[in-house]
Every structure is written in structure tokens, then in C-alpha cells.
Tab-separated table of N, CA and C in Angstrom:
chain	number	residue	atom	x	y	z
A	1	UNK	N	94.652	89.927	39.933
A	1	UNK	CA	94.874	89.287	41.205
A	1	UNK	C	96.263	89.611	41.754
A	2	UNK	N	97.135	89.547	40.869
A	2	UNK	CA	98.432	89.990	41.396
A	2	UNK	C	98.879	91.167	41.505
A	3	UNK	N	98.265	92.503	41.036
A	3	UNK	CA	98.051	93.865	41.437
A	3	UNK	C	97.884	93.812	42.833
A	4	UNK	N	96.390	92.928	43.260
A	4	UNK	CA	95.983	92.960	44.339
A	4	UNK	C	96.859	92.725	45.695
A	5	UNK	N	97.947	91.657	45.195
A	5	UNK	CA	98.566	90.983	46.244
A	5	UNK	C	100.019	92.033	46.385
A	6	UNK	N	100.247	92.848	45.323
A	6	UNK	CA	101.163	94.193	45.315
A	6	UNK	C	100.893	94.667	46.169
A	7	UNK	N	99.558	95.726	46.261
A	7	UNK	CA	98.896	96.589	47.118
A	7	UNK	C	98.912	95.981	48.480
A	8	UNK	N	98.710	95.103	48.572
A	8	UNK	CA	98.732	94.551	50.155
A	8	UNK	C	99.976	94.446	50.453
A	9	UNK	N	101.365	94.007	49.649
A	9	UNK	CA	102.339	93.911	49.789
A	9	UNK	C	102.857	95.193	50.623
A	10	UNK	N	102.348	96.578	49.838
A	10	UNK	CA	102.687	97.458	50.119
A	10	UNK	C	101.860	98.306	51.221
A	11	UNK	N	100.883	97.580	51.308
A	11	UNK	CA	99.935	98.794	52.977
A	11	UNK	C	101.112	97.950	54.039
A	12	UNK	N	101.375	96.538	53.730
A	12	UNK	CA	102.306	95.558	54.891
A	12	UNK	C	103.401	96.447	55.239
A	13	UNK	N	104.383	96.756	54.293
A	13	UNK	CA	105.428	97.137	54.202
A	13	UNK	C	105.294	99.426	54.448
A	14	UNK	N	104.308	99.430	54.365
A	14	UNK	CA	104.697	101.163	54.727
A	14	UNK	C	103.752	101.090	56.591
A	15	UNK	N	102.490	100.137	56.670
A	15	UNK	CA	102.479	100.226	57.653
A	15	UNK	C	103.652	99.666	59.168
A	16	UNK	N	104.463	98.854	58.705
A	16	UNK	CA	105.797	98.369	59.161
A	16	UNK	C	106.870	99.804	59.207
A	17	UNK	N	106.749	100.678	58.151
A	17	UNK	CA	107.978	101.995	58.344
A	17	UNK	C	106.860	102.741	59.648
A	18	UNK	N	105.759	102.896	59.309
A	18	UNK	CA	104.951	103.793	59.991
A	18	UNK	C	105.250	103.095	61.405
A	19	UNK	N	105.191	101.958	62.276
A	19	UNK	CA	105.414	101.705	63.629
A	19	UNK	C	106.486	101.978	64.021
A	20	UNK	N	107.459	101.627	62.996
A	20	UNK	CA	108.817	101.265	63.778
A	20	UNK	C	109.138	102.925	63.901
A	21	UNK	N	108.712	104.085	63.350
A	21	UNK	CA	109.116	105.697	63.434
A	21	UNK	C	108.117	105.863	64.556
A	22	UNK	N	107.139	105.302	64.858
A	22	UNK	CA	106.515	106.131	66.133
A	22	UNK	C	107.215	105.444	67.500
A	23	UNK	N	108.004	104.144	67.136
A	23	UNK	CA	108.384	103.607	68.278
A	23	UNK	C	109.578	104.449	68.411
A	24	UNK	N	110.101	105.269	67.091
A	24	UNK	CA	111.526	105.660	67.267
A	24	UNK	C	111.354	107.173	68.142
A	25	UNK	N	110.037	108.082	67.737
A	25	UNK	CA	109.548	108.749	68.523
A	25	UNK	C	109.494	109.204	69.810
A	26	UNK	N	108.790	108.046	69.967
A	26	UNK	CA	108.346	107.672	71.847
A	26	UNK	C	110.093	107.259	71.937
A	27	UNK	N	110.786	107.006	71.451
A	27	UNK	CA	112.277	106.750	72.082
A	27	UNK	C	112.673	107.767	72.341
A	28	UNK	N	113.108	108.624	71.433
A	28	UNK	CA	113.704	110.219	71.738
A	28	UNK	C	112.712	111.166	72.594
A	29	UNK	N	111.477	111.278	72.647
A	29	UNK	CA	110.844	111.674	73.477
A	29	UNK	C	110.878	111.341	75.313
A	30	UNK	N	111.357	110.349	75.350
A	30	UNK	CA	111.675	109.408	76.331
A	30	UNK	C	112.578	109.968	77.269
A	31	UNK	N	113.641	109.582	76.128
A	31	UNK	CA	115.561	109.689	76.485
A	31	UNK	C	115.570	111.411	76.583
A	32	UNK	N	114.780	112.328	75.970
A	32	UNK	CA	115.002	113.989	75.899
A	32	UNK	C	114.352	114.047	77.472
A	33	UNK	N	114.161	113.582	78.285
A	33	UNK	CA	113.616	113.498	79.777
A	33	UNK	C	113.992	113.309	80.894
A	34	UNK	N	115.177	112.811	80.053
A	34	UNK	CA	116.334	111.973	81.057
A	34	UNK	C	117.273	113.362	81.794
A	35	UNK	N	117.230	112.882	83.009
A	35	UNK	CA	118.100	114.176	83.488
A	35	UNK	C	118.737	113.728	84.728
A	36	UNK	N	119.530	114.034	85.372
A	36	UNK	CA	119.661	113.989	86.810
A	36	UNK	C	118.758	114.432	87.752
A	37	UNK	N	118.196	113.237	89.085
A	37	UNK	CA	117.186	113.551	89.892
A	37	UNK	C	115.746	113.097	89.162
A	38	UNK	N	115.822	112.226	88.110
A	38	UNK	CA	114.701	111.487	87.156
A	38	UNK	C	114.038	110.464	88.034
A	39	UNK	N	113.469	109.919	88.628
A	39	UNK	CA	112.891	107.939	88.873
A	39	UNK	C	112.532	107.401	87.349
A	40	UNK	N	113.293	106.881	87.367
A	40	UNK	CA	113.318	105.744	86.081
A	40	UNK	C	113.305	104.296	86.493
A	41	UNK	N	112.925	103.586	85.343
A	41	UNK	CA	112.619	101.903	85.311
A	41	UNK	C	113.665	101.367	84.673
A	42	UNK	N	114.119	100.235	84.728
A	42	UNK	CA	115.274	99.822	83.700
A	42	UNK	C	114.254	98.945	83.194
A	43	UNK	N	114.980	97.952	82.202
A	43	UNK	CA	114.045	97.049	81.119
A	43	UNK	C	114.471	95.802	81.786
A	44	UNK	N	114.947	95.624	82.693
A	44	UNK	CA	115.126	94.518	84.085
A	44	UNK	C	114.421	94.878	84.923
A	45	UNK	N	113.807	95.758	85.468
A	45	UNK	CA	113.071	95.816	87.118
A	45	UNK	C	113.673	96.372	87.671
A	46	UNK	N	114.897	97.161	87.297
A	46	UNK	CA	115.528	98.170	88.736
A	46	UNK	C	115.349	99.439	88.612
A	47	UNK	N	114.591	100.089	89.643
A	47	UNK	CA	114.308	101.012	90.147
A	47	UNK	C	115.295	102.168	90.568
A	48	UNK	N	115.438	103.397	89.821
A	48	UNK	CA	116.318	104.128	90.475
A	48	UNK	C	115.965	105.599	90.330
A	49	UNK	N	117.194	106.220	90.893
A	49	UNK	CA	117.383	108.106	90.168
A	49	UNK	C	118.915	108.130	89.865
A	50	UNK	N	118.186	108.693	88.433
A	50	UNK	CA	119.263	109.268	87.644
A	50	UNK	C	120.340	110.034	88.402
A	51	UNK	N	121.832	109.556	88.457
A	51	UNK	CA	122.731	110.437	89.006
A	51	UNK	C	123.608	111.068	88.168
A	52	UNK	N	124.072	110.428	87.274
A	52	UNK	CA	124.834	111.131	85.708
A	52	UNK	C	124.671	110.524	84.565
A	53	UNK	N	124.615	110.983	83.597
A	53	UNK	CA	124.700	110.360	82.175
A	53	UNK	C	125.933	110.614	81.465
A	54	UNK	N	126.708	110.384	81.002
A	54	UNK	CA	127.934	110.092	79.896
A	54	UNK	C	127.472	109.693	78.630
A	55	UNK	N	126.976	111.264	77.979
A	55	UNK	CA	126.413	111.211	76.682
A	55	UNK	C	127.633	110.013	75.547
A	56	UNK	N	128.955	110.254	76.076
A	56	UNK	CA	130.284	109.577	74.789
A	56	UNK	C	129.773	108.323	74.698
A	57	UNK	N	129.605	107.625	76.186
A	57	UNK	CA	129.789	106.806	76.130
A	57	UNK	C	128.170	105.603	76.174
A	58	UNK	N	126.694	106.485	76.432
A	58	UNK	CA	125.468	105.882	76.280
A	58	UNK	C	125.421	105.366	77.885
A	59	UNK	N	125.897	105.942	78.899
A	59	UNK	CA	125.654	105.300	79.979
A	59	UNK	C	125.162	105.946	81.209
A	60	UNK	N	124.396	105.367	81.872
A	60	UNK	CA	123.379	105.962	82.845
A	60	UNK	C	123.847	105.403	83.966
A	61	UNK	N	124.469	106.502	85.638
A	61	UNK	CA	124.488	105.914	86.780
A	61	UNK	C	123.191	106.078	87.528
A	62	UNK	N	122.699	104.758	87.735
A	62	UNK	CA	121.486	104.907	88.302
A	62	UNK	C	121.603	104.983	90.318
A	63	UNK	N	121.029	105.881	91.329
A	63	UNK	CA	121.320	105.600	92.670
A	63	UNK	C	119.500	104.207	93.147
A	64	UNK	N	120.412	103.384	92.952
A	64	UNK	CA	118.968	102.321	93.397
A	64	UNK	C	118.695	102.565	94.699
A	65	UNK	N	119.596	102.589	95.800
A	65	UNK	CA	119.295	103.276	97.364
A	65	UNK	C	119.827	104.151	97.742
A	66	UNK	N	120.769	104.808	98.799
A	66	UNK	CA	121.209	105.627	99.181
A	66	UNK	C	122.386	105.045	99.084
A	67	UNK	N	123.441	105.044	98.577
A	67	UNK	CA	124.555	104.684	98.484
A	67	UNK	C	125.422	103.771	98.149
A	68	UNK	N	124.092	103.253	97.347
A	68	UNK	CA	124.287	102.083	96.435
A	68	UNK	C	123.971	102.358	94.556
A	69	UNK	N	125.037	102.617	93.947
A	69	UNK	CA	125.119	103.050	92.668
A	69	UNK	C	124.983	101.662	91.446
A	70	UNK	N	124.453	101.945	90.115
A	70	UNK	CA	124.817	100.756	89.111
A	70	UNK	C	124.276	101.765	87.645
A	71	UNK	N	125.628	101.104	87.005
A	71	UNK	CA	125.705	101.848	85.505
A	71	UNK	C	125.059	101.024	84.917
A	72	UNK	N	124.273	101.400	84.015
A	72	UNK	CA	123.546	100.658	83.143
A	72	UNK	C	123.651	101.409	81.446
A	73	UNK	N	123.142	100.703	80.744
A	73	UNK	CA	123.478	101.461	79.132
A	73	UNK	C	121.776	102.450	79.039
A	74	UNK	N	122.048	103.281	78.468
A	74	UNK	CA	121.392	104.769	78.451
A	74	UNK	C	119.851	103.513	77.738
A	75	UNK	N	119.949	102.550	77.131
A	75	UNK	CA	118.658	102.186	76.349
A	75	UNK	C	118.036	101.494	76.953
A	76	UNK	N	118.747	101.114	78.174
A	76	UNK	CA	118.117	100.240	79.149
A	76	UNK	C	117.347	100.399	80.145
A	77	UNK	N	117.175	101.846	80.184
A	77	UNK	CA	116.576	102.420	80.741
A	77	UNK	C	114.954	102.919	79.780
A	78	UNK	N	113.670	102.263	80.147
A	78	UNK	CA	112.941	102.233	79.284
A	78	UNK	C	111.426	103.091	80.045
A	79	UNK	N	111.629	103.219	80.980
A	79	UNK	CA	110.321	103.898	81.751
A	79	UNK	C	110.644	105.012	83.047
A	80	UNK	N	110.291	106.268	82.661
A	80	UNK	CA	109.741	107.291	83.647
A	80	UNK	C	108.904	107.233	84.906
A	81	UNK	N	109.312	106.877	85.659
A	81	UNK	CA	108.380	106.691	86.819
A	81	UNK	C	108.172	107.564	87.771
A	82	UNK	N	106.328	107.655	87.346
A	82	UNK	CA	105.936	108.796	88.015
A	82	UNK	C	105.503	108.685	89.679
A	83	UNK	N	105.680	109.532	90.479
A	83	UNK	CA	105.378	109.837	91.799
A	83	UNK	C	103.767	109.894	91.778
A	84	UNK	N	103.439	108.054	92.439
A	84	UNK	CA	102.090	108.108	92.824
A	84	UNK	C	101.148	108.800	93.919
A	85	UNK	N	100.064	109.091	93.298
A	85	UNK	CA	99.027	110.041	93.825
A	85	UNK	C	98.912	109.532	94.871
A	86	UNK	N	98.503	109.332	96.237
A	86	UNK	CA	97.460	109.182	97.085
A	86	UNK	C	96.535	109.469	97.294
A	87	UNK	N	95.382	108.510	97.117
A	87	UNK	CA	94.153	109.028	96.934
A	87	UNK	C	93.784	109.460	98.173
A	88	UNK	N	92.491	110.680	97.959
A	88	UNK	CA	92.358	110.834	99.209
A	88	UNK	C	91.437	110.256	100.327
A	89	UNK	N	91.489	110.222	101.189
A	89	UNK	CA	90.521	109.206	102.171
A	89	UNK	C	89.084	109.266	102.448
A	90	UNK	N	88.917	108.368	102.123
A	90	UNK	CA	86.908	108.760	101.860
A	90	UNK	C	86.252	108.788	103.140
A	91	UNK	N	85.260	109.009	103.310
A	91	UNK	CA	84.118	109.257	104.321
A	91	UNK	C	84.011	107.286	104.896
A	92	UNK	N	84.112	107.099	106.701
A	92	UNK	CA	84.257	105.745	107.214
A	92	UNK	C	83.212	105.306	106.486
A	93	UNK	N	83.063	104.636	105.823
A	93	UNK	CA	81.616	103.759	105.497
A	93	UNK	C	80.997	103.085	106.941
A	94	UNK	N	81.589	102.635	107.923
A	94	UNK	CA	81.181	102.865	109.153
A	94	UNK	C	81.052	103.519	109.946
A	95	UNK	N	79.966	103.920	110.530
A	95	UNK	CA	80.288	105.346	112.094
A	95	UNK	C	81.222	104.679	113.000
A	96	UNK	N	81.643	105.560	113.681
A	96	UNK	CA	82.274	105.212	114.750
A	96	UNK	C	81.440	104.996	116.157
A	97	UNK	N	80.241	105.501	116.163
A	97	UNK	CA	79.561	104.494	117.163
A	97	UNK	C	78.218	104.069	116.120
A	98	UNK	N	77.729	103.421	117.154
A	98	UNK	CA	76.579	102.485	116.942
A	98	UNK	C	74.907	103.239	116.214
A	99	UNK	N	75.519	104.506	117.421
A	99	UNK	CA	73.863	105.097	117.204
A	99	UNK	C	73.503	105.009	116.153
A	100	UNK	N	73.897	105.406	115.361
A	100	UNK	CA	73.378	105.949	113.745
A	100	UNK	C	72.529	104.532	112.795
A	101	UNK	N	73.248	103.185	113.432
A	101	UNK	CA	73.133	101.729	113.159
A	101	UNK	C	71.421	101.302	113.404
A	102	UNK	N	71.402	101.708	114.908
A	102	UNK	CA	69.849	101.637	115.432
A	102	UNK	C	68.919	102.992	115.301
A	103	UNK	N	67.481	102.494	114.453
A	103	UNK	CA	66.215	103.090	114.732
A	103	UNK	C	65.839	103.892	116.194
A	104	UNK	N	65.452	104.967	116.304
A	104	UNK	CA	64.881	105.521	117.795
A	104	UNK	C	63.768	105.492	117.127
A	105	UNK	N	63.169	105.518	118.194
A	105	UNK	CA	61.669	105.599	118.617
A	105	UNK	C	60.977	107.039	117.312
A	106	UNK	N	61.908	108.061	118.409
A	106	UNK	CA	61.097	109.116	117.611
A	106	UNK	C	62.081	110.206	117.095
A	107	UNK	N	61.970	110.885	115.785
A	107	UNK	CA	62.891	111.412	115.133
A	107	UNK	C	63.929	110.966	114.247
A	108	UNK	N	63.007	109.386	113.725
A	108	UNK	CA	64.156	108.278	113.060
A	108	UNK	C	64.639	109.244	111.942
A	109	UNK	N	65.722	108.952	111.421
A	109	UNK	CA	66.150	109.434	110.240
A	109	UNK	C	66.234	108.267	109.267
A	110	UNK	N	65.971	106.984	109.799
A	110	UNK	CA	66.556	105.352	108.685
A	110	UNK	C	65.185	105.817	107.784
A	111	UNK	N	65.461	104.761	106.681
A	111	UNK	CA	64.263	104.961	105.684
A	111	UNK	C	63.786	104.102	105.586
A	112	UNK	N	63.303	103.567	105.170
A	112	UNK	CA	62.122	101.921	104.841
A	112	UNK	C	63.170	100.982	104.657
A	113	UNK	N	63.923	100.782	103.634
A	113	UNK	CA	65.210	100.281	103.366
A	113	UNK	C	66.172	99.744	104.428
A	114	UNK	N	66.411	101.194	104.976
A	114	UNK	CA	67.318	100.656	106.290
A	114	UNK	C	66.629	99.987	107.759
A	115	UNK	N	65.774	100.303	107.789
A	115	UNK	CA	64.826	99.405	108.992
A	115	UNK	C	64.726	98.022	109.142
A	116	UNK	N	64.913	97.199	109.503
A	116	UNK	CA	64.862	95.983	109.706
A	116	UNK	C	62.827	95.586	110.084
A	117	UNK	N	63.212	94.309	108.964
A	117	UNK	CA	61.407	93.803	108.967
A	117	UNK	C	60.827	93.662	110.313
A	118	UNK	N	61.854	93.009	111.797
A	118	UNK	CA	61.464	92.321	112.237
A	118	UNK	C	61.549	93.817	113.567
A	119	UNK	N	61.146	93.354	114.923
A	119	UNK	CA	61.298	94.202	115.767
A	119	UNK	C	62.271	94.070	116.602
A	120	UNK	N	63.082	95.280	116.878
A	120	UNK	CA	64.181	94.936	117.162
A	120	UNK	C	64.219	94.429	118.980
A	121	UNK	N	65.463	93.597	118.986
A	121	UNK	CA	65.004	92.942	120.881
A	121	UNK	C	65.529	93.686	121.518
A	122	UNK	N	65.454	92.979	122.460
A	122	UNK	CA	65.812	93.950	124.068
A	122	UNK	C	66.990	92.803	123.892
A	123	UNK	N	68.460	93.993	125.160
A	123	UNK	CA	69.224	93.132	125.170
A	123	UNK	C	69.660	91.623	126.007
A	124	UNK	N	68.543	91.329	126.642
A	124	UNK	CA	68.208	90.116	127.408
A	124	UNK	C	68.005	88.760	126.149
A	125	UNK	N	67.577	89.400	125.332
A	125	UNK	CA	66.896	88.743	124.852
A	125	UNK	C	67.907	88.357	123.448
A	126	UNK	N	68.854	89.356	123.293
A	126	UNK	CA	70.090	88.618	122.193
A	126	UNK	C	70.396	87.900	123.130
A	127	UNK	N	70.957	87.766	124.369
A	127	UNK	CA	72.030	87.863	125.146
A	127	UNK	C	71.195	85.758	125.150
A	128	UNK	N	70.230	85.613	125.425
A	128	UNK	CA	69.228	84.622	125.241
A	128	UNK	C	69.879	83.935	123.771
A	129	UNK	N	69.491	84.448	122.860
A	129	UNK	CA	69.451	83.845	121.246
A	129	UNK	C	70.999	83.694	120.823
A	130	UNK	N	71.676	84.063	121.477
A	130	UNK	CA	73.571	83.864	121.442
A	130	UNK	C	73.929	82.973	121.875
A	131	UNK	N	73.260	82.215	123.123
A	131	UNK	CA	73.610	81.713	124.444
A	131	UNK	C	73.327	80.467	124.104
A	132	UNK	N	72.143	80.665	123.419
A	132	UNK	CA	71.417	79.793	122.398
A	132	UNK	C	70.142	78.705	123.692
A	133	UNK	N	69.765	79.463	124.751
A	133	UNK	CA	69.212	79.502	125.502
A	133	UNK	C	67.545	79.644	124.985
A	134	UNK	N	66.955	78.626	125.612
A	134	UNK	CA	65.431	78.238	124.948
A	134	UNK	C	65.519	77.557	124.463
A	135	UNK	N	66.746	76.781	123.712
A	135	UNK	CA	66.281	76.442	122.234
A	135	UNK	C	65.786	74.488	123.456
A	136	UNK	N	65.400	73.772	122.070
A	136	UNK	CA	64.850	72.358	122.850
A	136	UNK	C	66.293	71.545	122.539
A	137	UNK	N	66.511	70.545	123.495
A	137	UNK	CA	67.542	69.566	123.426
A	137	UNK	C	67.265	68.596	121.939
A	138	UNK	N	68.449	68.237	121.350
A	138	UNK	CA	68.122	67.370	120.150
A	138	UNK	C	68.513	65.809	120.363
């Protein structure tokens, strides 16, 4: 039983070396990226580009706007931020006119689906059912 509780001791303890080296990894992989003209994240929320680094001293001038500078420490800087895509613009899911909306007579292109059960009115006759015209007094 106490072999047993060794062995577990030890998957605990090498899987613990094994994270903390891939986190050390993804660190230097990170920081080897870092350059002037970068968009980076700080580990606060500020948004910038890299303007110099001072390898002596671990410190990063970040430009947050145009002419507004802030040094921060080289580790504090924790995310690469990439230049989002714009997707591109899909087909209107609406036409821009109507026709395509209403059934013709002849040469329909709608399918069973798109047809409406009922028959469609004349426009007197929305103009009536809007107005709310016919209906009986309550």
C-alpha cells in the first residue's frame, strides 16, 4: 500500500516539473517575439506597440496611443496581439426590393415552402385589414 502511495507521490511530483517547463516554454517562445512595432497585451489590460526594450534592465516602452508612452517590466507583458480578420460580407439575406418576396402569376421561381397557404390580397384589401376596417364594434 505504501509503494502505492510512492508512485502516486511521484506521477504528482514529475507531472508538476512537466507543466511548470512547458509554461517556461511558451514563456521564451513568447518573449523571442518581442520586437519593436509588436501589438502586445500587458497582464493589466493595456494595449500597446512595442517601442524599445532594455534587455539590462527587463523593460518594455510600450506606445499605448500616439504620443503617449508607459514602461512596463518585460514579464508583464503576457500576450501577442494579433491583427483581426474581417470577415467577409455575406450575400443581403434580404433583396433589396420586394419582387423576389412575392409569387407572379407565371414563371414563379418560389417553391411550395416559400408560397404562402393563403391567397395573396389585393392592396385595398391590406390597406382594409390594417385599418382594421370591417371588423364588428365590441
Amino acid at each position: 500500500m505504501s509503494i502505492l502511495l510512492f508512485v502516486m507521490l511521484g506521477v504528482f511530483i514529475f507531472m508538476m516539473f512537466r507543466r511548470n517547463k512547458k509554461t517556461q516554454q511558451q514563456q521564451a517562445e513568447l518573449q523571442s517575439k518581442f520586437g519593436p512595432g509588436v501589438e502586445v497585451m500587458t497582464s493589466f489590460g493595456l494595449f500597446g506597440r512595442i517601442v524599445d526594450m532594455d534587455e539590462a534592465e527587463n523593460k518594455v516602452i510600450l506606445e499605448l496611443s500616439p504620443g503617449n508612452l508607459a514602461t512596463v517590466h518585460r514579464q508583464a507583458v503576457t500576450k501577442i496581439v494579433e491583427p483581426a480578420v474581417a470577415p467577409e460580407p455575406a450575400a443581403p439575406a434580404v433583396p433589396d426590393d420586394a419582387s423576389s418576396l412575392t409569387a407572379t402569376e407565371t414563371g414563379s421561381t418560389a417553391t411550395a415552402a416559400e408560397t404562402p397557404a393563403t391567397p395573396a390580397e389585393t392592396p385595398d384589401e391590406t390597406l382594409k385589414r390594417l385599418n382594421g376596417e370591417g371588423k364588428k364594434d365590441s
